[in-house]
Short mmCIF file of C-alpha atoms in Angstrom, two decimals:
data_model
loop_
_atom_site.label_atom_id
_atom_site.label_comp_id
_atom_site.label_asym_id
_atom_site.label_seq_id
_atom_site.Cartn_x
_atom_site.Cartn_y
_atom_site.Cartn_z
CA MET U 1 159.63 127.84 110.91
CA THR U 2 157.48 127.77 113.92
CA ALA U 3 153.81 127.24 114.63
CA THR U 4 152.88 130.39 115.89
CA ILE U 5 150.35 132.45 113.10
CA SER U 6 147.56 131.02 112.35
CA PRO U 7 145.56 131.85 109.06
CA PRO U 8 142.57 133.39 108.48
CA GLY U 9 139.31 131.95 109.22
CA ASP U 10 141.25 129.34 112.30
CA PRO U 11 139.51 129.20 115.93
CA MET U 12 142.50 128.80 117.44
CA THR U 13 141.52 129.66 120.55
CA ASP U 14 137.87 130.58 120.58
CA THR U 15 137.89 126.83 122.72
CA GLN U 16 140.60 127.05 124.55
CA SER U 17 139.86 128.52 127.83
CA ASP U 18 141.66 125.84 129.72
CA SER U 19 144.28 126.98 132.12
CA GLU U 20 146.85 124.33 131.44
CA HIS U 21 146.74 124.82 127.48
CA ALA U 22 147.16 128.28 127.76
CA ARG U 23 150.36 127.94 130.24
CA ALA U 24 151.41 125.06 127.52
CA ARG U 25 151.12 127.44 124.89
CA ALA U 26 152.91 129.75 126.52
CA LEU U 27 156.03 126.96 126.95
CA LEU U 28 156.15 125.93 123.35
CA GLU U 29 157.02 129.64 121.90
CA LEU U 30 159.82 129.69 124.94
CA GLY U 31 160.83 126.10 123.14
CA ARG U 32 160.53 124.34 126.29
CA GLY U 33 158.38 121.71 124.63
CA ALA U 34 159.31 118.57 127.48
CA GLU U 35 157.11 121.55 130.88
CA ALA U 36 155.10 122.44 127.70
CA GLU U 37 154.30 118.43 127.02
CA ARG U 38 153.23 117.74 130.84
CA LEU U 39 150.82 120.26 130.90
CA LEU U 40 149.10 118.78 127.55
CA ARG U 41 149.23 115.25 127.96
CA GLY U 42 146.71 117.20 131.33
CA ALA U 43 144.99 119.13 129.33
CA LEU U 44 144.39 116.26 126.88
CA ALA U 45 142.76 114.37 129.48
CA GLN U 46 140.32 116.55 130.24
CA SER U 47 139.54 117.08 126.48
CA PRO U 48 140.70 114.31 124.89
CA GLU U 49 138.65 115.35 121.59
CA ASP U 50 140.29 118.95 121.39
CA PRO U 51 141.42 119.04 118.22
CA TRP U 52 143.69 122.14 119.11
CA VAL U 53 145.28 120.21 122.03
CA MET U 54 146.56 117.54 120.26
CA VAL U 55 148.05 119.26 117.35
CA ASP U 56 150.42 121.91 120.53
CA LEU U 57 151.51 118.32 122.15
CA GLY U 58 152.40 117.72 117.91
CA ARG U 59 154.50 120.94 118.22
CA ALA U 60 155.86 119.66 121.50
CA LEU U 61 156.95 116.35 120.70
CA LEU U 62 158.53 117.93 117.63
CA ILE U 63 160.83 120.25 119.54
CA GLN U 64 161.84 116.97 121.70
CA LYS U 65 162.91 115.45 118.25
CA ARG U 66 160.22 112.64 118.66
CA VAL U 67 158.95 112.44 115.37
CA ASP U 68 156.24 109.81 115.19
CA GLU U 69 154.69 110.08 117.79
CA ALA U 70 153.83 113.73 116.64
CA ARG U 71 152.91 112.28 113.07
CA SER U 72 150.46 110.25 115.06
CA ILE U 73 149.27 112.66 117.16
CA THR U 74 148.53 115.80 114.53
CA ALA U 75 147.30 112.61 112.30
CA ASP U 76 144.56 112.27 115.29
CA ALA U 77 144.06 116.23 115.13
CA VAL U 78 143.66 116.25 111.29
CA ASN U 79 140.62 113.66 111.89
CA ARG U 80 139.00 115.22 114.30
CA ALA U 81 139.40 118.27 112.64
CA PRO U 82 139.76 117.50 108.58
CA ASP U 83 139.33 121.16 107.29
CA SER U 84 141.70 123.52 109.47
CA PRO U 85 144.88 124.89 107.72
CA LEU U 86 146.78 124.61 110.97
CA VAL U 87 146.42 120.99 112.02
CA LEU U 88 147.01 120.66 108.49
CA TYR U 89 150.01 122.90 108.85
CA ILE U 90 151.64 120.67 112.19
CA HIS U 91 150.62 117.64 110.63
CA GLY U 92 152.41 118.43 107.16
CA ILE U 93 155.43 119.27 109.45
CA ALA U 94 155.41 116.31 111.31
CA GLN U 95 155.18 114.43 107.78
CA ARG U 96 158.24 116.80 106.47
CA ALA U 97 160.21 115.36 109.95
CA ALA U 98 159.85 112.00 109.81
CA GLY U 99 161.09 112.31 106.01
CA GLN U 100 157.51 111.70 104.05
CA GLU U 101 158.15 114.82 101.80
CA ARG U 102 155.58 113.15 99.42
CA GLU U 103 152.96 112.79 101.59
CA ALA U 104 153.64 116.65 103.56
CA LEU U 105 153.42 118.04 99.91
CA GLN U 106 149.71 116.98 99.76
CA THR U 107 149.45 118.24 103.05
CA PHE U 108 149.92 121.66 102.86
CA ASP U 109 147.97 121.51 99.52
CA ARG U 110 144.80 120.70 101.08
CA ALA U 111 145.79 123.26 104.06
CA LEU U 112 145.95 125.74 101.27
CA TYR U 113 142.96 124.96 99.42
CA PHE U 114 141.64 126.15 102.84
CA ALA U 115 143.91 129.15 103.02
CA PRO U 116 145.46 129.95 100.33
CA GLU U 117 146.37 133.44 101.22
CA PHE U 118 148.64 131.35 104.65
CA ALA U 119 152.09 132.64 103.96
CA ASP U 120 153.50 129.60 105.61
CA LEU U 121 151.65 127.27 104.05
CA HIS U 122 153.58 128.07 100.86
CA VAL U 123 157.24 128.32 101.84
CA GLN U 124 156.62 124.45 103.78
CA ARG U 125 155.21 123.33 100.32
CA GLY U 126 158.16 124.89 98.97
CA HIS U 127 160.25 122.75 101.06
CA ALA U 128 158.87 120.02 100.84
CA LEU U 129 159.25 120.35 96.69
CA HIS U 130 162.65 121.50 97.25
CA ASN U 131 163.53 117.75 99.16
CA LEU U 132 161.91 116.02 96.77
CA GLY U 133 164.36 117.43 93.72
CA GLN U 134 162.81 119.58 92.88
CA PRO U 135 163.47 122.74 92.90
CA GLY U 136 162.20 125.13 90.25
CA PRO U 137 158.44 124.13 91.60
CA ALA U 138 159.81 125.30 94.52
CA LEU U 139 160.84 128.34 93.82
CA GLU U 140 158.01 129.42 92.85
CA SER U 141 155.26 128.62 96.21
CA PHE U 142 158.58 130.60 97.89
CA THR U 143 157.75 133.48 95.38
CA ARG U 144 154.13 132.93 96.57
CA ALA U 145 154.76 133.61 99.61
CA ARG U 146 157.44 136.22 99.89
CA ALA U 147 154.54 138.49 97.84
CA LEU U 148 152.27 137.22 100.71
CA ASP U 149 154.86 137.83 103.65
CA PRO U 150 157.53 140.34 102.54
CA GLU U 151 159.48 140.87 105.68
CA ASP U 152 159.81 137.89 106.65
CA ALA U 153 163.93 137.17 106.41
CA GLU U 154 163.40 133.13 106.44
CA ILE U 155 161.80 133.45 102.89
CA PRO U 156 164.28 135.53 100.53
CA ALA U 157 166.87 132.43 101.73
CA ALA U 158 165.36 129.71 100.64
CA ILE U 159 164.92 131.51 97.46
CA GLY U 160 168.45 132.04 97.37
CA GLY U 161 168.65 128.01 98.20
CA ALA U 162 165.77 126.57 95.12
CA LEU U 163 168.08 129.42 92.48
CA PHE U 164 171.27 127.93 93.97
CA ASP U 165 169.92 124.14 93.38
CA LEU U 166 168.42 125.38 89.53
CA ARG U 167 172.22 126.70 89.26
CA ARG U 168 171.35 130.99 89.57
CA PRO U 169 174.17 132.25 91.46
CA GLU U 170 174.02 135.66 90.90
CA GLU U 171 170.11 135.84 91.64
CA ALA U 172 171.01 133.57 94.43
CA ARG U 173 173.84 135.93 96.31
CA LYS U 174 170.85 138.71 95.90
CA ALA U 175 168.25 136.63 97.37
CA VAL U 176 170.64 135.96 100.14
CA ALA U 177 171.26 139.81 100.17
CA GLU U 178 167.48 140.81 100.53
CA SER U 179 167.50 137.78 103.53
CA LEU U 180 170.31 139.41 105.46
CA ALA U 181 168.99 143.11 105.02
CA ILE U 182 165.50 142.04 106.64
CA ASP U 183 167.12 140.11 109.32
CA PRO U 184 171.67 140.14 109.47
CA ASN U 185 171.05 136.57 112.26
CA CYS U 186 168.93 134.57 109.62
CA ALA U 187 171.39 131.44 109.73
CA ASP U 188 169.75 129.64 106.91
CA ALA U 189 171.00 133.05 104.65
CA HIS U 190 174.51 132.26 105.91
CA ARG U 191 174.19 128.57 105.25
CA ILE U 192 173.60 129.39 101.86
CA ASN U 193 176.43 131.92 101.76
CA ALA U 194 178.66 129.28 102.11
CA LEU U 195 177.39 126.52 99.35
CA LEU U 196 177.79 129.44 97.10
CA ASP U 197 181.40 130.15 98.61
CA LEU U 198 182.18 126.24 98.47
CA ARG U 199 180.67 125.95 94.17
CA GLY U 200 182.08 129.24 93.16
CA GLY U 201 184.73 131.35 95.66
CA SER U 202 186.36 131.07 98.82
CA SER U 203 186.57 127.77 101.13
CA ARG U 204 187.82 130.60 103.93
CA ASP U 205 184.20 132.77 103.10
CA ALA U 206 182.45 129.73 102.52
CA VAL U 207 183.95 128.47 106.36
CA ALA U 208 183.14 131.78 107.79
CA SER U 209 179.32 131.29 106.58
CA SER U 210 178.97 127.83 107.63
CA ARG U 211 180.13 129.41 111.49
CA ASP U 212 178.00 131.98 111.42
CA ALA U 213 174.90 129.64 110.73
CA VAL U 214 175.93 127.08 113.72
CA ARG U 215 176.02 130.22 115.84
CA LEU U 216 173.11 131.48 114.88
CA ASP U 217 171.16 128.00 114.84
CA PRO U 218 173.50 125.57 116.72
CA THR U 219 170.47 122.69 117.44
CA ASN U 220 170.45 122.75 113.04
CA ALA U 221 172.20 118.82 111.77
CA GLN U 222 172.09 121.04 107.81
CA ALA U 223 174.10 123.55 109.13
CA ARG U 224 176.74 121.77 111.48
CA GLU U 225 176.91 118.95 108.71
CA GLN U 226 177.12 122.34 106.53
CA LEU U 227 180.38 123.50 108.75
CA ALA U 228 181.76 120.13 108.91
CA LEU U 229 181.95 120.00 104.73
CA THR U 230 182.63 123.65 104.17
CA MET U 231 185.99 122.64 106.91
CA LYS U 232 186.45 119.66 104.73
CA ALA U 233 186.86 122.09 101.37
CA ARG U 234 189.63 123.46 103.21
CA ASN U 235 192.09 121.04 101.05
CA PRO U 236 192.18 122.15 97.85
CA LEU U 237 191.89 118.08 96.55
CA TYR U 238 188.71 117.86 98.42
CA ARG U 239 187.54 120.42 97.20
CA TRP U 240 187.64 120.22 93.52
CA MET U 241 186.96 116.62 93.45
CA TRP U 242 183.51 118.10 95.48
CA ARG U 243 183.21 120.44 93.03
CA TYR U 244 183.29 117.44 90.57
CA SER U 245 180.90 115.54 92.57
CA ASP U 246 178.38 119.09 92.36
CA TRP U 247 179.03 119.19 88.94
CA LEU U 248 177.87 115.73 88.04
CA ASP U 249 174.85 116.10 90.03
CA SER U 250 174.03 118.99 87.26
CA LEU U 251 174.03 116.13 84.50
CA PRO U 252 170.42 114.89 83.26
CA GLY U 253 170.45 110.37 84.20
CA GLY U 254 172.22 109.37 81.49
CA ALA U 255 174.79 112.32 81.10
CA ARG U 256 175.61 111.28 84.46
CA TRP U 257 176.34 107.65 84.48
CA ALA U 258 178.08 107.96 82.02
CA ALA U 259 180.52 109.90 84.22
CA LEU U 260 180.78 107.64 86.42
CA LEU U 261 182.10 104.69 84.28
CA ALA U 262 184.36 106.71 82.13
CA PRO U 263 187.55 105.55 83.75
CA LEU U 264 186.27 102.92 83.33
CA PHE U 265 185.98 102.51 79.82
CA LEU U 266 188.44 104.95 79.81
CA ILE U 267 191.29 101.69 81.18
CA ARG U 268 189.57 99.35 78.90
CA ILE U 269 190.70 101.81 75.83
CA LEU U 270 194.38 101.94 77.05
CA ARG U 271 195.20 98.79 78.07
CA ALA U 272 194.18 97.99 74.12
CA GLY U 273 197.81 99.91 73.97
CA GLU U 274 199.72 98.26 76.67
CA GLY U 275 203.63 98.06 76.83
CA SER U 276 203.73 101.66 75.88
CA THR U 277 205.25 103.10 78.80
CA LEU U 278 203.11 107.22 78.27
CA THR U 279 200.01 104.41 78.17
CA ASN U 280 201.20 102.80 81.52
CA VAL U 281 201.25 105.94 83.16
CA ALA U 282 198.07 106.94 82.06
CA VAL U 283 196.37 103.67 83.11
CA SER U 284 197.99 104.64 87.14
CA VAL U 285 196.33 108.53 86.55
CA VAL U 286 193.39 107.12 86.71
CA ILE U 287 193.54 104.58 88.91
CA THR U 288 195.65 106.99 91.13
CA VAL U 289 192.18 109.61 90.29
CA VAL U 290 189.74 106.76 90.71
CA ALA U 291 191.15 105.74 94.37
CA ILE U 292 191.97 109.37 95.88
CA SER U 293 188.18 109.84 94.92
CA TRP U 294 187.05 107.32 96.51
CA LEU U 295 189.00 107.06 100.19
CA ILE U 296 189.47 111.12 99.96
CA GLU U 297 186.02 111.98 102.28
CA PRO U 298 186.91 108.97 104.88
CA LEU U 299 190.42 109.86 105.40
CA MET U 300 189.16 113.89 104.86
CA ASN U 301 185.83 112.89 107.61
CA ALA U 302 188.84 110.81 110.11
CA VAL U 303 190.61 114.03 110.48
CA LEU U 304 187.65 116.05 111.40
CA LEU U 305 186.88 112.74 113.64
CA ALA U 306 190.34 113.77 114.85
CA SER U 307 189.17 116.98 116.38
CA PRO U 308 186.52 117.27 119.63
CA TYR U 309 185.04 120.11 117.19
CA GLY U 310 184.96 118.37 114.67
CA ARG U 311 184.14 115.36 116.26
CA GLY U 312 180.80 117.49 117.27
CA LEU U 313 180.31 118.27 113.86
CA LEU U 314 179.48 114.85 112.29
CA PRO U 315 176.80 112.69 112.00
CA THR U 316 176.42 109.51 114.24
CA MET U 317 176.21 107.90 110.85
CA THR U 318 179.46 109.53 109.35
CA LYS U 319 181.03 108.76 112.35
CA ARG U 320 180.32 104.60 111.99
CA ALA U 321 181.14 105.20 108.00
CA THR U 322 184.13 106.53 109.10
CA MET U 323 185.36 103.65 111.69
CA ALA U 324 184.69 101.23 109.64
CA SER U 325 186.58 103.06 107.28
CA LEU U 326 189.94 103.40 109.31
CA GLY U 327 188.95 99.88 110.49
CA PHE U 328 188.75 98.23 106.71
CA MET U 329 192.82 101.05 105.96
CA VAL U 330 194.68 99.49 108.60
CA ALA U 331 194.07 95.93 107.52
CA ALA U 332 194.98 96.78 103.80
CA LEU U 333 197.90 98.54 105.42
CA VAL U 334 198.75 95.43 107.92
CA ALA U 335 198.42 92.87 105.22
CA VAL U 336 200.68 94.70 103.14
CA GLY U 337 203.41 94.96 105.20
CA LEU U 338 202.78 91.19 106.40
CA ALA U 339 202.74 90.04 102.62
CA LEU U 340 206.63 92.41 102.23
CA THR U 341 208.02 90.03 105.12
CA THR U 342 206.38 86.95 105.61
CA GLY U 343 206.26 86.02 102.13
CA PRO U 344 202.19 85.12 102.11
CA GLU U 345 200.94 86.40 98.24
CA THR U 346 197.64 86.15 99.35
CA LEU U 347 197.63 88.70 101.35
CA PHE U 348 198.28 91.01 98.24
CA LEU U 349 195.03 89.92 97.57
CA VAL U 350 193.35 90.31 100.76
CA ALA U 351 194.65 94.67 101.09
CA VAL U 352 193.53 95.07 97.92
CA GLY U 353 190.45 93.84 99.26
CA SER U 354 189.80 96.00 102.03
CA ALA U 355 191.29 98.52 100.51
CA LEU U 356 188.63 99.20 98.31
CA TRP U 357 185.62 98.57 101.22
CA ALA U 358 188.07 100.92 102.86
CA ALA U 359 186.34 103.66 100.33
CA ALA U 360 182.63 101.43 99.77
CA ALA U 361 182.39 101.28 103.96
CA GLY U 362 183.54 105.06 103.58
CA SER U 363 180.57 106.36 101.78
CA LEU U 364 178.35 104.13 103.49
CA HIS U 365 176.13 107.22 104.70
CA SER U 366 175.42 108.57 101.15
CA LEU U 367 172.86 105.81 101.03
CA PRO U 368 169.29 106.04 100.81
CA ALA U 369 167.96 105.97 104.22
CA ASN U 370 166.23 102.20 102.92
CA ARG U 371 169.77 100.85 102.50
CA LEU U 372 171.46 101.08 105.26
CA ARG U 373 170.60 98.25 107.47
CA ALA U 374 171.07 96.61 104.58
CA GLY U 375 174.50 97.91 103.78
CA TRP U 376 175.70 97.56 107.05
CA VAL U 377 175.45 93.91 107.57
CA VAL U 378 177.04 93.52 104.41
CA VAL U 379 179.74 95.04 105.98
CA GLY U 380 179.72 93.45 108.64
CA LEU U 381 180.06 89.89 107.06
CA VAL U 382 182.55 91.48 104.79
CA ALA U 383 184.32 92.26 108.03
CA ALA U 384 184.33 88.79 109.17
CA VAL U 385 185.33 86.73 106.15
CA ALA U 386 188.62 89.74 105.75
CA VAL U 387 189.55 88.36 108.74
CA LEU U 388 188.97 84.82 107.87
CA ALA U 389 190.84 85.22 104.02
CA PHE U 390 193.91 87.06 106.48
CA ALA U 391 194.08 83.99 109.30
CA LEU U 392 193.81 81.31 106.75
CA ALA U 393 196.81 83.53 104.77
CA LEU U 394 198.88 83.97 107.96
CA ALA U 395 198.29 79.66 108.20
CA GLY U 396 198.80 78.69 104.47
CA VAL U 397 196.00 77.27 103.90
CA ALA U 398 194.73 76.95 100.43
CA ALA U 399 191.20 78.21 101.14
CA ALA U 400 192.68 81.64 101.64
CA ALA U 401 193.02 82.64 97.77
CA PRO U 402 189.45 81.80 96.98
CA LEU U 403 187.97 84.47 99.79
CA ALA U 404 190.41 86.78 99.56
CA PHE U 405 189.70 87.10 96.20
CA VAL U 406 186.42 87.56 96.61
CA LEU U 407 187.28 89.51 99.07
CA MET U 408 188.50 91.78 96.05
CA LEU U 409 185.84 90.94 93.86
CA SER U 410 182.94 92.14 96.02
CA GLY U 411 184.76 95.79 96.71
CA VAL U 412 184.80 96.37 93.48
CA ALA U 413 181.32 96.13 93.34
CA ALA U 414 180.52 97.59 96.48
CA THR U 415 182.76 100.60 95.33
CA TRP U 416 180.24 101.39 92.20
CA VAL U 417 177.41 99.76 94.12
CA VAL U 418 177.59 102.80 96.74
CA ALA U 419 178.84 105.92 94.57
CA LEU U 420 175.73 105.12 92.03
CA SER U 421 173.09 104.66 94.89
CA SER U 422 174.30 108.06 96.44
CA ARG U 423 173.66 109.98 93.13
#
């Protein structure tokens, strides 16, 4: 959604005779944010209190992905025009771009007080609610927007997204079909179609729809990440693991935790009958499934990293997590190889610990943003411990054993912390 529509009663152009501002507006419609910014800076120097210049400068900054600056300048515009729905609308978009969904929701609610018939406000409010994990209220906002603007193809696509999260696939497909009937080139509609196919259809169709979404909106980070997801899901094992994870996300909090911790309890129960061949096989199967569920994400990301096209789809943080995971995997393989050939048994502990940290590091990008920095600091420290334990084990120093044990225990803890924190 772009801020090109003025709600009723908003004096968009009454005070904007300045030619620089008018030319900047035209550049904004073309998506040329940097050029528009230069003109708007000049206009703002001439009229430093003009909220309309400020809000358009905010739009120019958003086009350039300079989110914090956009949020700051649009906040200044709100201070000068606190009752303007359009100013509030653009400020809310800037807040959403900065990840401040709750603050944006309050801003949109305030704007709707002044312009309840402004369809885009209802759409943005719905997106904020959806990102806050409230697809039901989001659906209500999108439905209200649809009634106000039935010709906007993005609105039924947004309805389809909310219905997807509400697990109402037939209604979601109907909404997406309505969107594509209005505009066959609606990128969001193709993106939701891909998710529906990924959950219950063909992985080939999911990839095709994701490719269409990226083709139609190549700078959309969400569409690019989803194409990466559907490409990984061509692997049947990954696809079934993803569907299991998707099913877990549908469970209430308590049930989700119980399902996540079930393998631990199952292993403990099975070990009560230790000695039986069947029991040993069952324990091995459970451990293998858990290991696959932890390692398949970084392994599939590594496959994407191997191709230039796939590499371009992965976000920077995902690439870093994958590289860290591969580093720990290599360390684990080297430790096992040396343990089998040269004999220091402590290297087996180093290998197990490194393998566990490979799983944890590979999913580090899924942590909440406020925990990422701490996560990387911990990974760096653990890598240093692993190198030290490896060197001491090779040298036959007794201190290697406790270090390797710490590496292994911390790896067990880290895998569960990452798994539970990302839910």
